[in-house]
JSON list of C-alpha atoms and ligand atoms in Angstrom, two decimals:
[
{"chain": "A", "resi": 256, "resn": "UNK", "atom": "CA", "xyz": [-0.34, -7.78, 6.35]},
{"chain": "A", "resi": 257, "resn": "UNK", "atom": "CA", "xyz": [-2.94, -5.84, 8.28]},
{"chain": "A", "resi": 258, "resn": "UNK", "atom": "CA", "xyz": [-6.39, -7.52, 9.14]},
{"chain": "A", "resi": 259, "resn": "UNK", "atom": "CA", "xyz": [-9.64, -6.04, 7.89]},
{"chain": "A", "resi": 260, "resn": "UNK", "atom": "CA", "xyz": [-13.21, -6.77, 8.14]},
{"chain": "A", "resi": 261, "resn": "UNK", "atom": "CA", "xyz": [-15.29, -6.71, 4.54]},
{"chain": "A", "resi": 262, "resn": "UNK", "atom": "CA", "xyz": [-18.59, -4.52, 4.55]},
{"chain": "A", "resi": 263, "resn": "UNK", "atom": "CA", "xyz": [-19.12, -4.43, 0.69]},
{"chain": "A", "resi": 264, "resn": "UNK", "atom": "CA", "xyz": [-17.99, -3.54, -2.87]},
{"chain": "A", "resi": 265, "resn": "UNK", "atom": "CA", "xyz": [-18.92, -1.41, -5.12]},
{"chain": "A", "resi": 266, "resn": "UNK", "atom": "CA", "xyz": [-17.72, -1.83, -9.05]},
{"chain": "A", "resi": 267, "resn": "UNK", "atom": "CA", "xyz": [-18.66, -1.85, -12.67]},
{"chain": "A", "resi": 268, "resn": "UNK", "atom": "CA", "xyz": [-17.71, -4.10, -15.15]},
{"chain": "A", "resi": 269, "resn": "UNK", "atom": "CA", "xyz": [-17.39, -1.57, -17.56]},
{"chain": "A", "resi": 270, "resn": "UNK", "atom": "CA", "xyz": [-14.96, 0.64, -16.04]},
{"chain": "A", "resi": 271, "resn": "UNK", "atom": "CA", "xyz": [-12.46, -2.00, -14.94]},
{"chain": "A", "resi": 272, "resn": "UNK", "atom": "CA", "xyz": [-12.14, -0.25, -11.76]},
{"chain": "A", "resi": 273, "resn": "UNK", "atom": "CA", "xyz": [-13.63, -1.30, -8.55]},
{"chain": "A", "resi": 274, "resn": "UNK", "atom": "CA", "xyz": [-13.66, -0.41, -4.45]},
{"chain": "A", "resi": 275, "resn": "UNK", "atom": "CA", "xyz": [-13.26, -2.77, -1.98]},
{"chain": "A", "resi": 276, "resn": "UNK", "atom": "CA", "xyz": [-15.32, -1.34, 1.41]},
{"chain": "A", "resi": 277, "resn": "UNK", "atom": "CA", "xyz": [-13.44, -2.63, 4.42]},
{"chain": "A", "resi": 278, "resn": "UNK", "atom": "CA", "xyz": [-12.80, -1.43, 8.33]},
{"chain": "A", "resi": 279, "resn": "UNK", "atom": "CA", "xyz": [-9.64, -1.72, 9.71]},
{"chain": "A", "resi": 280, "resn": "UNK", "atom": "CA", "xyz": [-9.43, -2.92, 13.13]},
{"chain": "A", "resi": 281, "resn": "UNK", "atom": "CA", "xyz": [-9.64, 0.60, 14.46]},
{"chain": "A", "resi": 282, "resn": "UNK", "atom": "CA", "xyz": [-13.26, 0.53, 12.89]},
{"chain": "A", "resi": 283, "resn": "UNK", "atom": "CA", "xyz": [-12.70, 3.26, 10.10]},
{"chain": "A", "resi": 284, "resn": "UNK", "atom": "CA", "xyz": [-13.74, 2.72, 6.96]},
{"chain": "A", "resi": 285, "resn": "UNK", "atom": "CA", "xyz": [-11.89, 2.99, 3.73]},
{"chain": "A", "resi": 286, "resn": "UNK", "atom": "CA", "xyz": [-12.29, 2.31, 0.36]},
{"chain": "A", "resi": 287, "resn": "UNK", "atom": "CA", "xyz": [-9.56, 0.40, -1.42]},
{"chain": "A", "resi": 288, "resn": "UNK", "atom": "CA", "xyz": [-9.90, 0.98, -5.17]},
{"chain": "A", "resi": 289, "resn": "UNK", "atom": "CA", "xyz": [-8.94, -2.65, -6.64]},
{"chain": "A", "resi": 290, "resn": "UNK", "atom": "CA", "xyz": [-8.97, -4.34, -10.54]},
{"chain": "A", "resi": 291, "resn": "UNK", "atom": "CA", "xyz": [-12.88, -4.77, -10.59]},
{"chain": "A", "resi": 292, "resn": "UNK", "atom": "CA", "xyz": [-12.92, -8.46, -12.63]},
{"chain": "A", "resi": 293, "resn": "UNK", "atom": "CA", "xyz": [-9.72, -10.26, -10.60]},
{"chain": "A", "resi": 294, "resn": "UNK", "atom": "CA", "xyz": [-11.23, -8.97, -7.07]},
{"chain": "A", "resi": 295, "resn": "UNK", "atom": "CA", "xyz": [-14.51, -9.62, -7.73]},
{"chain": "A", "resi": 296, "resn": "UNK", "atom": "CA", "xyz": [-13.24, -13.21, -8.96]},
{"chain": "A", "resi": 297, "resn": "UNK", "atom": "CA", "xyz": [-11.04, -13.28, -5.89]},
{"chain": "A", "resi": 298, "resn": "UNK", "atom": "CA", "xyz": [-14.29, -12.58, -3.45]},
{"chain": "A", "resi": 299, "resn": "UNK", "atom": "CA", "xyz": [-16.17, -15.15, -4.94]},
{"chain": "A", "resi": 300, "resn": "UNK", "atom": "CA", "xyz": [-14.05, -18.04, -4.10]},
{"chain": "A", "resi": 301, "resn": "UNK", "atom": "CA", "xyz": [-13.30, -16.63, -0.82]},
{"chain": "A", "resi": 302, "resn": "UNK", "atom": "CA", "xyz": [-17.46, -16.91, -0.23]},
{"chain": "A", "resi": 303, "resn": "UNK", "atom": "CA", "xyz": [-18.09, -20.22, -1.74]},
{"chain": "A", "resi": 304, "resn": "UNK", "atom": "CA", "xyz": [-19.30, -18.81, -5.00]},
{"chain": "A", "resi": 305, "resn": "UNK", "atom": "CA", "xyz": [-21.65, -16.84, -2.87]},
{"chain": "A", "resi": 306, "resn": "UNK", "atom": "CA", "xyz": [-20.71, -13.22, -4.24]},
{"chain": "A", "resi": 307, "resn": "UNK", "atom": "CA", "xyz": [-21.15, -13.54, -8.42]},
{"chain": "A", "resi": 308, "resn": "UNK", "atom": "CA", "xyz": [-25.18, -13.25, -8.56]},
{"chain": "A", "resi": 309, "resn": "UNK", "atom": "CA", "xyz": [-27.25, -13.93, -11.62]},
{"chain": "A", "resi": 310, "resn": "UNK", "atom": "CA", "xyz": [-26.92, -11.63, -14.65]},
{"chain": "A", "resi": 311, "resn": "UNK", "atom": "CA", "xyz": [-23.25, -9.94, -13.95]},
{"chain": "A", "resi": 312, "resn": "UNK", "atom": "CA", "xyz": [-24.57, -8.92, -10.59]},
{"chain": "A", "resi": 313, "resn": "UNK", "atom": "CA", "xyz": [-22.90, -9.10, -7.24]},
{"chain": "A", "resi": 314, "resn": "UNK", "atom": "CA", "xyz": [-24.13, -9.89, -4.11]},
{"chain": "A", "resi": 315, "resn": "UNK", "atom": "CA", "xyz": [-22.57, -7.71, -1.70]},
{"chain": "A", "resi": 316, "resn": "UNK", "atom": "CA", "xyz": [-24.45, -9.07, 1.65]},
{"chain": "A", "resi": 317, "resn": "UNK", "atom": "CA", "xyz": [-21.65, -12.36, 1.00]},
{"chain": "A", "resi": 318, "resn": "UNK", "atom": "CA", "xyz": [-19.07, -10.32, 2.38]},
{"chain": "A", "resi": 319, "resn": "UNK", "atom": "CA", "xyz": [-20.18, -8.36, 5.24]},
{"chain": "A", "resi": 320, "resn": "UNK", "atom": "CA", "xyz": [-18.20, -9.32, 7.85]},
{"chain": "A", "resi": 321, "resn": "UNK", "atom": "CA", "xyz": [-15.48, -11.64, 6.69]},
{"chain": "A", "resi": 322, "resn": "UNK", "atom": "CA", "xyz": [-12.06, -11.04, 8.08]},
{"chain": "A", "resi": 323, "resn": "UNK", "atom": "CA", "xyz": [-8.95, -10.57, 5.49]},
{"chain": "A", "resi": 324, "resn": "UNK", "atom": "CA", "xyz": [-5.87, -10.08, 5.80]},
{"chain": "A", "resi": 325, "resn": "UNK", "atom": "CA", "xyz": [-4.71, -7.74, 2.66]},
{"chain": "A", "resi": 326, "resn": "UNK", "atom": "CA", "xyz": [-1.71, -5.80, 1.01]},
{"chain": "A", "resi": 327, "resn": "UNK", "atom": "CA", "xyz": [-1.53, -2.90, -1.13]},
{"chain": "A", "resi": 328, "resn": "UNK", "atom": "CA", "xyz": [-0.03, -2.90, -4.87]},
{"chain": "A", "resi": 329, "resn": "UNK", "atom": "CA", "xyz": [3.85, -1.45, -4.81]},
{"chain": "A", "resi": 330, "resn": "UNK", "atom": "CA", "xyz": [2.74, 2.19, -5.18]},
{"chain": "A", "resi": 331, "resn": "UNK", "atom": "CA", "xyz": [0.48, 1.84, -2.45]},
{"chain": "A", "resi": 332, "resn": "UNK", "atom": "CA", "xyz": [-2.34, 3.14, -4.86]},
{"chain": "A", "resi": 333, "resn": "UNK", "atom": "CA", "xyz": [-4.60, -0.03, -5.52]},
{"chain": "A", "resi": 334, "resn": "UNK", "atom": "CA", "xyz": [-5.10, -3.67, -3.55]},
{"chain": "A", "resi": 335, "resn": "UNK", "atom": "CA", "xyz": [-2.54, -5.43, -4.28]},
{"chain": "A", "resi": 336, "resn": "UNK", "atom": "CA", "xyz": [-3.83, -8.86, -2.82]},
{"chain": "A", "resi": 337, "resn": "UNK", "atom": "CA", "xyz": [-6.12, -10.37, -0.12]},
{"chain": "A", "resi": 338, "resn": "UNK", "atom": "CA", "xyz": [-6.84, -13.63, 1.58]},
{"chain": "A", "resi": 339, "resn": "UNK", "atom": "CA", "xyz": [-9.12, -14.33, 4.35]},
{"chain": "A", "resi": 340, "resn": "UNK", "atom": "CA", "xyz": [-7.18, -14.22, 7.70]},
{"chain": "A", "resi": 341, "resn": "UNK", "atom": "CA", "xyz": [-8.30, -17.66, 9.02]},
{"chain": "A", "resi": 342, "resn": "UNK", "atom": "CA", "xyz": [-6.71, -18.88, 5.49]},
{"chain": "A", "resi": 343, "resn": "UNK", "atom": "CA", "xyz": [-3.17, -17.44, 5.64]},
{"chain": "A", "resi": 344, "resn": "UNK", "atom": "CA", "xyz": [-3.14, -18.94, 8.97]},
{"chain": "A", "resi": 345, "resn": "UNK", "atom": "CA", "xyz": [-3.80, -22.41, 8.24]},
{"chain": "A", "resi": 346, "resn": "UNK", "atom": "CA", "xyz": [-1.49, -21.83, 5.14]},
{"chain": "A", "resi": 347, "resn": "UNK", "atom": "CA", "xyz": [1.07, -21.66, 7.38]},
{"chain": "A", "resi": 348, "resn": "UNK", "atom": "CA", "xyz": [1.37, -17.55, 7.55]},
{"chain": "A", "resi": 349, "resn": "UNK", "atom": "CA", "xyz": [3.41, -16.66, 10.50]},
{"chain": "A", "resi": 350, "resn": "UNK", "atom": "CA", "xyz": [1.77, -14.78, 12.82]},
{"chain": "A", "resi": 351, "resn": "UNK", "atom": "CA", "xyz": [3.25, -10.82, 13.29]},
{"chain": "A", "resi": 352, "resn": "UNK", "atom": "CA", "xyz": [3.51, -10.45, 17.21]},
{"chain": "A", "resi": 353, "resn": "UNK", "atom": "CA", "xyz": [4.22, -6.68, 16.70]},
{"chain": "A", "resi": 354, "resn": "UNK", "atom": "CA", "xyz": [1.30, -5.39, 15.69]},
{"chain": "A", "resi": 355, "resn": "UNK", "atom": "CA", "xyz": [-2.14, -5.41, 16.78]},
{"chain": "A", "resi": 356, "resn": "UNK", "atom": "CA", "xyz": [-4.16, -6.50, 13.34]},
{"chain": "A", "resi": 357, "resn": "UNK", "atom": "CA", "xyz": [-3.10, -3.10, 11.80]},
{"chain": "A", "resi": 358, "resn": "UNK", "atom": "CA", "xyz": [0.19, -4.34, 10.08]},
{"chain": "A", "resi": 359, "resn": "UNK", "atom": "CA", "xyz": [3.76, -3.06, 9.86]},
{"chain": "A", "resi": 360, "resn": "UNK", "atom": "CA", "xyz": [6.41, -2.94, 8.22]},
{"chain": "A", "resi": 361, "resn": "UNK", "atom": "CA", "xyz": [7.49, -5.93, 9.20]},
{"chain": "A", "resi": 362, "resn": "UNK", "atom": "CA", "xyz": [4.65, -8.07, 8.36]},
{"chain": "A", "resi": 363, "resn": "UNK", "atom": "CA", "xyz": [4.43, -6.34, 5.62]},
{"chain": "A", "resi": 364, "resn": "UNK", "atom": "CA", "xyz": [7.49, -7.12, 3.97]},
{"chain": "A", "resi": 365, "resn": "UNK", "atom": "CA", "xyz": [7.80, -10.80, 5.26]},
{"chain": "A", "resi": 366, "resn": "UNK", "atom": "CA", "xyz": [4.19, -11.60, 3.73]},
{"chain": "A", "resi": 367, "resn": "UNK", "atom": "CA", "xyz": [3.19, -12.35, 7.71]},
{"chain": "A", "resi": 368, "resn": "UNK", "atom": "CA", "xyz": [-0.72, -12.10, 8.81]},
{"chain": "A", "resi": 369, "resn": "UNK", "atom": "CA", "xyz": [-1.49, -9.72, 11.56]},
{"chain": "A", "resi": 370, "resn": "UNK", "atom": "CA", "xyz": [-2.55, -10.90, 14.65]},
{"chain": "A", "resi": 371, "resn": "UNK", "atom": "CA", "xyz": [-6.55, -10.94, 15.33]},
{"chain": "A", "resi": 372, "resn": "UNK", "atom": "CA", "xyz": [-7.69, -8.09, 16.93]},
{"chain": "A", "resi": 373, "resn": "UNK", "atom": "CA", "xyz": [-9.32, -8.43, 19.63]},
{"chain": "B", "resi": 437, "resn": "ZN", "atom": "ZN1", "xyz": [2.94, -6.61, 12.08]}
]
């Protein structure tokens, strides 16, 4: 699964549809559109309970900066699930040796975390 850094998210609770903003190791940034209400449930236990401000607000400072490790949905279209790195690791995630943090098909497919970019 490639690695990623978090700079924000941007997402209505109204539309159902949200965007994860995130830079992949090669420092471009993309926008991942995700299910607003499961990721932005998702973030906030990844922060703590940091992200879910008061009043159905979100506090998008939580994330900047956190490293994930992520995978698109089958289609490739939306995120399809996300963890952060230093998590899968100590879940017991093998470690890809064939990438460098920007995933492949083998890590990928075997559910393995990239390794950190350095
Ligand atoms: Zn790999």
């Amino acid at each position: 699964m490639p690695m990623a850094t978090l700079r924000g998210f941007r997402g209505s609770w109204g539309s159902g549809l949200g965007f994860l903003l995130l830079d992949d190791v090669d420092g471009n940034r993309k926008e991942v559109p995700c299910d607003n209400g499961h990721t932005v449930r998702s973030l906030d236990a990844m922060t703590g309970g940091r992200f879910i401000a008061e009043g159905h607000t979100v506090d998008s400072s939580a994330l900047d900066g956190l490293e994930v490790v992520y995978v698109m949905d089958d289609m490739g279209l939306t995120l399809g699930g996300m963890g952060l790195r230093e998590d899968a690791e100590e879940n017991g995630a093998e470690v890809c040796e064939k990438c460098d943090g920007r995933g492949c098909d083998e890590c990928s497919q075997l559910g393995m975390v990239a390794p950190k970019h350095e």
